[in-house]
mmCIF file of C-alpha atoms in Angstrom:
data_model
loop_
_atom_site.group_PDB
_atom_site.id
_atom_site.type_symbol
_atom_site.label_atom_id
_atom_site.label_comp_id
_atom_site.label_asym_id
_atom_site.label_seq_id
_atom_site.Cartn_x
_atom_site.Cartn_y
_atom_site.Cartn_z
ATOM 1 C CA UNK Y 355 10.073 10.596 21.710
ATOM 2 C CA UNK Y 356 6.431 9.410 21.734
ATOM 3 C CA UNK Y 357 5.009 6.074 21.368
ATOM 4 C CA UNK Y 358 2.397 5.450 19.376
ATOM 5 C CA UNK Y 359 0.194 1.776 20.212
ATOM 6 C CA UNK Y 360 -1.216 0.168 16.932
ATOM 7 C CA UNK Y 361 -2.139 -3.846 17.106
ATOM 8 C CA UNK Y 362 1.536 -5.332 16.569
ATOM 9 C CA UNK Y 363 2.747 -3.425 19.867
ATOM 10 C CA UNK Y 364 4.693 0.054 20.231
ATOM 11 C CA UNK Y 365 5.756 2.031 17.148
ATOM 12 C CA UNK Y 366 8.439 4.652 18.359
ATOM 13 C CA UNK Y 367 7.184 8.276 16.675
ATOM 14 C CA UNK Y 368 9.093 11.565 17.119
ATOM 15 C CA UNK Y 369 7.167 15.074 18.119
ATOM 16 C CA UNK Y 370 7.319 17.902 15.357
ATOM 17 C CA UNK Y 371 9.667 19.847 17.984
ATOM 18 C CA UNK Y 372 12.327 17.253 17.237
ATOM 19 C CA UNK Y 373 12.247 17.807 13.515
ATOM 20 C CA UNK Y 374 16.222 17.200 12.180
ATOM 21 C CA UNK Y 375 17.805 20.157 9.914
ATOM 22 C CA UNK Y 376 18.647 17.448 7.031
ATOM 23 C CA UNK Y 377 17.520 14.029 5.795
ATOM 24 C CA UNK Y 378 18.920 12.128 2.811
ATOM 25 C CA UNK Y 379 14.999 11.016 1.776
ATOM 26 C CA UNK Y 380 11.750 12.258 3.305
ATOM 27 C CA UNK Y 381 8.882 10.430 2.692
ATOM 28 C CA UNK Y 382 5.742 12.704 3.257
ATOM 29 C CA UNK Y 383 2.798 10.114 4.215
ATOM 30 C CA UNK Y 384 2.505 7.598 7.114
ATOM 31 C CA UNK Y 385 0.033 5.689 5.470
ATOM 32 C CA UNK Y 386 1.161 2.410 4.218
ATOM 33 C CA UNK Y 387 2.504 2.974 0.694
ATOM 34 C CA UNK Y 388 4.758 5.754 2.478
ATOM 35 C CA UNK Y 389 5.751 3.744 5.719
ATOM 36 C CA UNK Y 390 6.624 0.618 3.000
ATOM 37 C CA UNK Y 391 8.455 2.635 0.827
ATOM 38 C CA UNK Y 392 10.447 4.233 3.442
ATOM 39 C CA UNK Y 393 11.425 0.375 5.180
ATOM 40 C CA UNK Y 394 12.592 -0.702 2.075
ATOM 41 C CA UNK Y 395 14.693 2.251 1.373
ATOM 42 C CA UNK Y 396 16.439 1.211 4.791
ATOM 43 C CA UNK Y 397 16.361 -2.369 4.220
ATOM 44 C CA UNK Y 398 18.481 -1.448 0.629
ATOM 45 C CA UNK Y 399 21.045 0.781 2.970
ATOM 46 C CA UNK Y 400 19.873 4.091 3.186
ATOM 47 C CA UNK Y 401 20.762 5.145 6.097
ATOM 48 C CA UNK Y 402 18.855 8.660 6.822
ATOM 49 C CA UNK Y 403 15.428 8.317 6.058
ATOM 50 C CA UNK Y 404 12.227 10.469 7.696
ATOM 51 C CA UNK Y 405 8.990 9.990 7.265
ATOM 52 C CA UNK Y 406 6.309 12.594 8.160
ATOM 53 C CA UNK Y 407 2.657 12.448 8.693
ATOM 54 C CA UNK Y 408 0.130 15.031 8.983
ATOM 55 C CA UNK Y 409 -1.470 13.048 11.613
ATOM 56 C CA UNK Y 410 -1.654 9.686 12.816
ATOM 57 C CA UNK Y 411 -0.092 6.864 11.317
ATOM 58 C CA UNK Y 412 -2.933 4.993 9.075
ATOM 59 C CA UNK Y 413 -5.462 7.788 9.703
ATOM 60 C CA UNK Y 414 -5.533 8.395 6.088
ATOM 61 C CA UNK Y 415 -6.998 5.887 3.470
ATOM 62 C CA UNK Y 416 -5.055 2.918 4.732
ATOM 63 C CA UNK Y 417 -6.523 3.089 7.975
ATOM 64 C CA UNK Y 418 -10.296 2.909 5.823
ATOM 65 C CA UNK Y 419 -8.875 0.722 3.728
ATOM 66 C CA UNK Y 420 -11.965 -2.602 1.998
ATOM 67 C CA UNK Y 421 -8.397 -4.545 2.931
ATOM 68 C CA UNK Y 422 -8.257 -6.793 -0.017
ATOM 69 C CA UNK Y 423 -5.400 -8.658 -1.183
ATOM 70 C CA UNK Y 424 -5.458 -9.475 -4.515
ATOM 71 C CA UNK Y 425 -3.752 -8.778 -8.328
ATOM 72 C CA UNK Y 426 -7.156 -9.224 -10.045
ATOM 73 C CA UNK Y 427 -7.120 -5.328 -11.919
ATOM 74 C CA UNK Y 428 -8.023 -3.786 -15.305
ATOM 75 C CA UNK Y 429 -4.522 -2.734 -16.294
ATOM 76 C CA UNK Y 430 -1.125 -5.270 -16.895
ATOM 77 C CA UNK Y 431 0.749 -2.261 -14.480
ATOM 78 C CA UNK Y 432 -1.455 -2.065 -11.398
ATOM 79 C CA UNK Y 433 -1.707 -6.275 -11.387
ATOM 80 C CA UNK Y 434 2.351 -6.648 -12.018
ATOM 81 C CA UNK Y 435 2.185 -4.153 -8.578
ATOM 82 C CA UNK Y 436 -0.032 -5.775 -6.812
ATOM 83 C CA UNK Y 437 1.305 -9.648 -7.687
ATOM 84 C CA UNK Y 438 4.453 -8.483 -6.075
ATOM 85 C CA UNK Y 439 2.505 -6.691 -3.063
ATOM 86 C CA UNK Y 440 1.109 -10.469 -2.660
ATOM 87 C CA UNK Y 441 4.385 -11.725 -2.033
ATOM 88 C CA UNK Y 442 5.263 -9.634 0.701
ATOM 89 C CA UNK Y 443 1.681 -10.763 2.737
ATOM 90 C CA UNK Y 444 2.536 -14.181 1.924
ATOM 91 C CA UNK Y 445 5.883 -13.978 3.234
ATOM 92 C CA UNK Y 446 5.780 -11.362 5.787
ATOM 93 C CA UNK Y 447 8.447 -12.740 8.354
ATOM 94 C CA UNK Y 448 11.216 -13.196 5.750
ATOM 95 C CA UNK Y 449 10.226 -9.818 3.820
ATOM 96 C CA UNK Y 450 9.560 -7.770 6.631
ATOM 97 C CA UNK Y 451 9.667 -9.074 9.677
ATOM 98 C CA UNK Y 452 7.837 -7.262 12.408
ATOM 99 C CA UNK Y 453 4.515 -7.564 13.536
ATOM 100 C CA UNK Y 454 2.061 -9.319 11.236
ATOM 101 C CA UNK Y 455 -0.633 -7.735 8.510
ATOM 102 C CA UNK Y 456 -3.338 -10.947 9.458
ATOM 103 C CA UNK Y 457 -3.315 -12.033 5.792
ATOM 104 C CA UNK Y 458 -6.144 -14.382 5.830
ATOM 105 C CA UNK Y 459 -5.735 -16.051 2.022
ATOM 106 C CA UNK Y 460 -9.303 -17.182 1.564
ATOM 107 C CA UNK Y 461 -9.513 -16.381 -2.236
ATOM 108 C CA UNK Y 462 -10.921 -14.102 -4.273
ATOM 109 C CA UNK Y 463 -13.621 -14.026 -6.808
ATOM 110 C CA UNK Y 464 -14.015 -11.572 -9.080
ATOM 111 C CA UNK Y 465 -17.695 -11.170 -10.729
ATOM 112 C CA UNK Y 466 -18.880 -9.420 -13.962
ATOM 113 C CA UNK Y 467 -21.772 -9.097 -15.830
ATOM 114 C CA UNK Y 468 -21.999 -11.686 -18.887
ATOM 115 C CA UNK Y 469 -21.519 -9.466 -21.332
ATOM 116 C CA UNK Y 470 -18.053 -8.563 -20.054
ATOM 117 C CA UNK Y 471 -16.994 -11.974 -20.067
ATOM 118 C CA UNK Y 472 -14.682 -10.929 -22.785
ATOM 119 C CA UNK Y 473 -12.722 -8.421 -20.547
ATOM 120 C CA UNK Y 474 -12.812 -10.668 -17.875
ATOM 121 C CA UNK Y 475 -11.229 -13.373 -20.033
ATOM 122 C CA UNK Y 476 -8.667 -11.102 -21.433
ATOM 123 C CA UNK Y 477 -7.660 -9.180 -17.737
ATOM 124 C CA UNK Y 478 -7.271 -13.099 -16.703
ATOM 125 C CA UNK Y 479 -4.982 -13.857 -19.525
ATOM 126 C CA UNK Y 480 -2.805 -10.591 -18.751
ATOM 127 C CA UNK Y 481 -2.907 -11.917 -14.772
ATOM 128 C CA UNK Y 482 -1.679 -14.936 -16.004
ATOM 129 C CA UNK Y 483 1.346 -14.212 -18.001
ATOM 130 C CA UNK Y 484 2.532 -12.388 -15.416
ATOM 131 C CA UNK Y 485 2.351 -15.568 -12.869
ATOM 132 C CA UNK Y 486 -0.459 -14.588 -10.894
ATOM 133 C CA UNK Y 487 -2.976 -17.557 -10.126
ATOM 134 C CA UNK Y 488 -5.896 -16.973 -11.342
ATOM 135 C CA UNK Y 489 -8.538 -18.308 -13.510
ATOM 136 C CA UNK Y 490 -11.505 -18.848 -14.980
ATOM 137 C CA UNK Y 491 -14.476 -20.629 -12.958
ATOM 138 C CA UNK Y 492 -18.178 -21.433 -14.419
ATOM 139 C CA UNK Y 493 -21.285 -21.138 -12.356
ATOM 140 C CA UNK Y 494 -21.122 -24.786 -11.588
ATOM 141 C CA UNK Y 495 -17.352 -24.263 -10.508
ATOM 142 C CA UNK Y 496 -18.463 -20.940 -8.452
ATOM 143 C CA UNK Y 497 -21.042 -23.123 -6.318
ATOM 144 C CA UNK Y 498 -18.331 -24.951 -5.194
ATOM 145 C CA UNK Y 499 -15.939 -22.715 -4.000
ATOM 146 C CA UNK Y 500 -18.962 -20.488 -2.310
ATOM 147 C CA UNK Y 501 -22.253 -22.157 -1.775
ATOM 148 C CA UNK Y 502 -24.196 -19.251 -0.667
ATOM 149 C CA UNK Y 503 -23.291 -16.927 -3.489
ATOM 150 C CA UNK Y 504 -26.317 -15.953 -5.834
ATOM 151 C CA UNK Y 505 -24.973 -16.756 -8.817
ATOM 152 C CA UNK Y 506 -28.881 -16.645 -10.926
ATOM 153 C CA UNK Y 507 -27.189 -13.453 -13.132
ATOM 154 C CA UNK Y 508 -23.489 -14.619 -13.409
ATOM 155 C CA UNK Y 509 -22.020 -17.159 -16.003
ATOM 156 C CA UNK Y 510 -18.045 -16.947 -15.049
ATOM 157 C CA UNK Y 511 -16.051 -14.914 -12.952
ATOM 158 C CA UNK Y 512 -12.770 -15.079 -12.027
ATOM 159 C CA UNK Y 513 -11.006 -16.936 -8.977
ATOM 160 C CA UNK Y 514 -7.416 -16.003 -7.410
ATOM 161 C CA UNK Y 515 -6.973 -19.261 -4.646
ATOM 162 C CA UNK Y 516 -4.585 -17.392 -2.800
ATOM 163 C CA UNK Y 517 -5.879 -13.778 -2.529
ATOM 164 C CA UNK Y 518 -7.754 -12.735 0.531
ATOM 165 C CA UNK Y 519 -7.438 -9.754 3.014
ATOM 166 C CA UNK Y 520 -5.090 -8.114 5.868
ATOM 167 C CA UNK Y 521 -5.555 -5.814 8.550
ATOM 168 C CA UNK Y 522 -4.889 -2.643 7.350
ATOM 169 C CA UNK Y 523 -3.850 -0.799 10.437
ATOM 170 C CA UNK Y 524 -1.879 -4.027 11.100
ATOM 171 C CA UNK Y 525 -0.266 -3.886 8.286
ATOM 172 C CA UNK Y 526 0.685 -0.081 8.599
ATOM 173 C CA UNK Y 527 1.910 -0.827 11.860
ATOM 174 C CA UNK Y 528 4.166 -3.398 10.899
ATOM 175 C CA UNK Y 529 5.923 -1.564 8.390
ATOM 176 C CA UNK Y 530 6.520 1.349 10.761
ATOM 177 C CA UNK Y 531 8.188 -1.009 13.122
ATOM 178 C CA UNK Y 532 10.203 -2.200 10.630
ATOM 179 C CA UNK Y 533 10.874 0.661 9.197
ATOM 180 C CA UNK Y 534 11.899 2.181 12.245
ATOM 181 C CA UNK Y 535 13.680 -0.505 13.709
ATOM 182 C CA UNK Y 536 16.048 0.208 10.419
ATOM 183 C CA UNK Y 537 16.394 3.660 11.788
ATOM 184 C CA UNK Y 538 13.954 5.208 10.193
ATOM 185 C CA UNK Y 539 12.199 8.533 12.288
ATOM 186 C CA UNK Y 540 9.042 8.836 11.594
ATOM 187 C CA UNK Y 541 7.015 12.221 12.756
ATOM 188 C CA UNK Y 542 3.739 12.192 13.472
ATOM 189 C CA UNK Y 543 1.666 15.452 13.919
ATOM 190 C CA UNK Y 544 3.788 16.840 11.434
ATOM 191 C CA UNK Y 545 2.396 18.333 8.607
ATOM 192 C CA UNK Y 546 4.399 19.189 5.360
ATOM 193 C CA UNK Y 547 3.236 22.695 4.053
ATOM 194 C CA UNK Y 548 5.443 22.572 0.885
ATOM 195 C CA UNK Y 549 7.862 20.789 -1.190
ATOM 196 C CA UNK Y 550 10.984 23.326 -1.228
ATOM 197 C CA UNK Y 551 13.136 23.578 -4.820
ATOM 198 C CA UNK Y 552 15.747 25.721 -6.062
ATOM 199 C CA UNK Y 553 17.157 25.939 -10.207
ATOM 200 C CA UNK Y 554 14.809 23.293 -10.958
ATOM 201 C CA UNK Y 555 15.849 20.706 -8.239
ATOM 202 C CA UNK Y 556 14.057 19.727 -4.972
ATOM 203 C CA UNK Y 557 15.912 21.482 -1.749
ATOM 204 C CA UNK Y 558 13.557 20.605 1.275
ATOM 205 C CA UNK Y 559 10.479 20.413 3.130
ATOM 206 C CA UNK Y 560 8.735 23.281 4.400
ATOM 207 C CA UNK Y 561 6.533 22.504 7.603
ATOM 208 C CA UNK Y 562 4.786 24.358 10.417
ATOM 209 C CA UNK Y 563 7.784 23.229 12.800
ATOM 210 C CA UNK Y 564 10.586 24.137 10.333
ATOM 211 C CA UNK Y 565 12.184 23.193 7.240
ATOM 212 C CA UNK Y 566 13.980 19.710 6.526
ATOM 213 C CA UNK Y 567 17.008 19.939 3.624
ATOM 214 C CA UNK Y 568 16.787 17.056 1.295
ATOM 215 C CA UNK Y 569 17.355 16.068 -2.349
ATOM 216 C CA UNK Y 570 14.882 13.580 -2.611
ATOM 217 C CA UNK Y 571 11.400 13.404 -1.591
ATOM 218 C CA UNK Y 572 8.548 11.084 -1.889
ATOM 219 C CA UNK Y 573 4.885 12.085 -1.685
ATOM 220 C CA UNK Y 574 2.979 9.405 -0.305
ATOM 221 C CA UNK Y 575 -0.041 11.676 0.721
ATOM 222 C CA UNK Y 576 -2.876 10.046 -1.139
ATOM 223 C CA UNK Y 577 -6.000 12.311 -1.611
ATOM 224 C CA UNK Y 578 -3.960 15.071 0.051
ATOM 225 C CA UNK Y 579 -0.984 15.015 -2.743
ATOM 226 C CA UNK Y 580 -2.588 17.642 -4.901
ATOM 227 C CA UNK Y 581 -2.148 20.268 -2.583
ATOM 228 C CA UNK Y 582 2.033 19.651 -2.323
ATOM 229 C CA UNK Y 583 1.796 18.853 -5.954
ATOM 230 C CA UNK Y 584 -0.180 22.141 -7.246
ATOM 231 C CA UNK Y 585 2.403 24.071 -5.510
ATOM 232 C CA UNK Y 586 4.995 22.814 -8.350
ATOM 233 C CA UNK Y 587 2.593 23.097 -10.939
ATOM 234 C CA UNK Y 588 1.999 19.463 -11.192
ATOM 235 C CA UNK Y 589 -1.901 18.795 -11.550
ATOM 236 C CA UNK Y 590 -2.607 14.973 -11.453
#
């Protein structure tokens, strides 16, 4: 075993060499929407869960991540996602309970040009019924909550009082200790050349250090999914 240092202490990692013959879920991705995914699998009782990553843990997009935290988005799924996301930042001890993401929840404002106040209003509406808080703010309102904002062009925006931002490695970091303090192995260095299947159904994982058997697989790869997914004739 390795151990890999990120900012909430020690995460445990396992060398490609020590790759297992079988895993009830692999998650491929050890950025944070794969590390998450696979903590809460173990937190629901799964008990044989592995995660691998290509390289580092966060050295994909979460690692570059702007690091916002809020549920202000164009579409009723991605805010319903993200409100939920929120809760886990807000209550990181009780939800996960290792390490901490730094969730700084200084609000977030969300500008537009005037003549898309009419999307704004409507995206706020959506955000609304959905019980995120968020609302509507005029310039005069705006000048309040920021002083030095420029706000010559704008006429309302939109103003979540409990948004903010995280550390993203932090964050990553946290859910791998979690995760692997729920038994999860997570392999770093380990690069997953192809999703196996056999009469229509997923078998493995093919990598440079052998194959793992499984049923069920996640790809968490980001950016890099295509080339797993292109392999099964899936084009996103």
């Amino acid at each position: 075993m390795t151990t890999g240092r990120g900012p909430n202490g020690s995460t445990p990692t396992h060398p490609a060499r020590d790759l297992p013959k079988s895993a009830e879920v692999v998650v491929i991705g050890g950025g944070v929407n794969g590390l998450s995914t696979a903590f809460q699998l173990a937190k629901r009782g799964v008990r044989d869960v592995v995660v691998l990553e290509r390289r580092q843990l966060g050295s994909g997009a979460s690692g570059k991540s702007g690091a916002l935290v809020r549920c202000h988005y164009a579409n009723v799924p991605e805010s319903r996602l993200t409100h939920e996301s929120v809760q886990i930042f807000r209550h990181w001890d009780d939800e996960v309970g290792a390490g901490s993401p730094g969730f700084a929840p200084i609000g977030f404002i969300q500008v537009v040009a005037p003549e898309y106040e009419a999307q704004l209003r409507a995206n706020v509406a959506d955000q609304q019924a959905l019980g995120v808080d968020t609302r509507i703010v005029d310039r005069d309102e705006l000048r309040e909550i920021e002083p030095h904002l420029n706000i010559d062009d704008l006429t309302y925006a939109a103003y979540e009082p409990g948004s903010g931002y995280a550390d993203p490695n932090a964050t990553v970091q946290g859910f791998a200790r979690a995760a692997h303090d729920r038994g999860v192995r997570i392999f770093t260095d380990t690069r997953a050349t192809r999703v196996l299947t056999g009469n229509g159904r997923v078998t493995g994982v093919e990598t440079p250090a052998g194959s793992i058997a499984t049923d069920r697989v996640l790809i968490a790869a980001g950016s890099w999914a295509d080339q797993l997914l292109n392999l099964l004739g899936i084009t996103l």
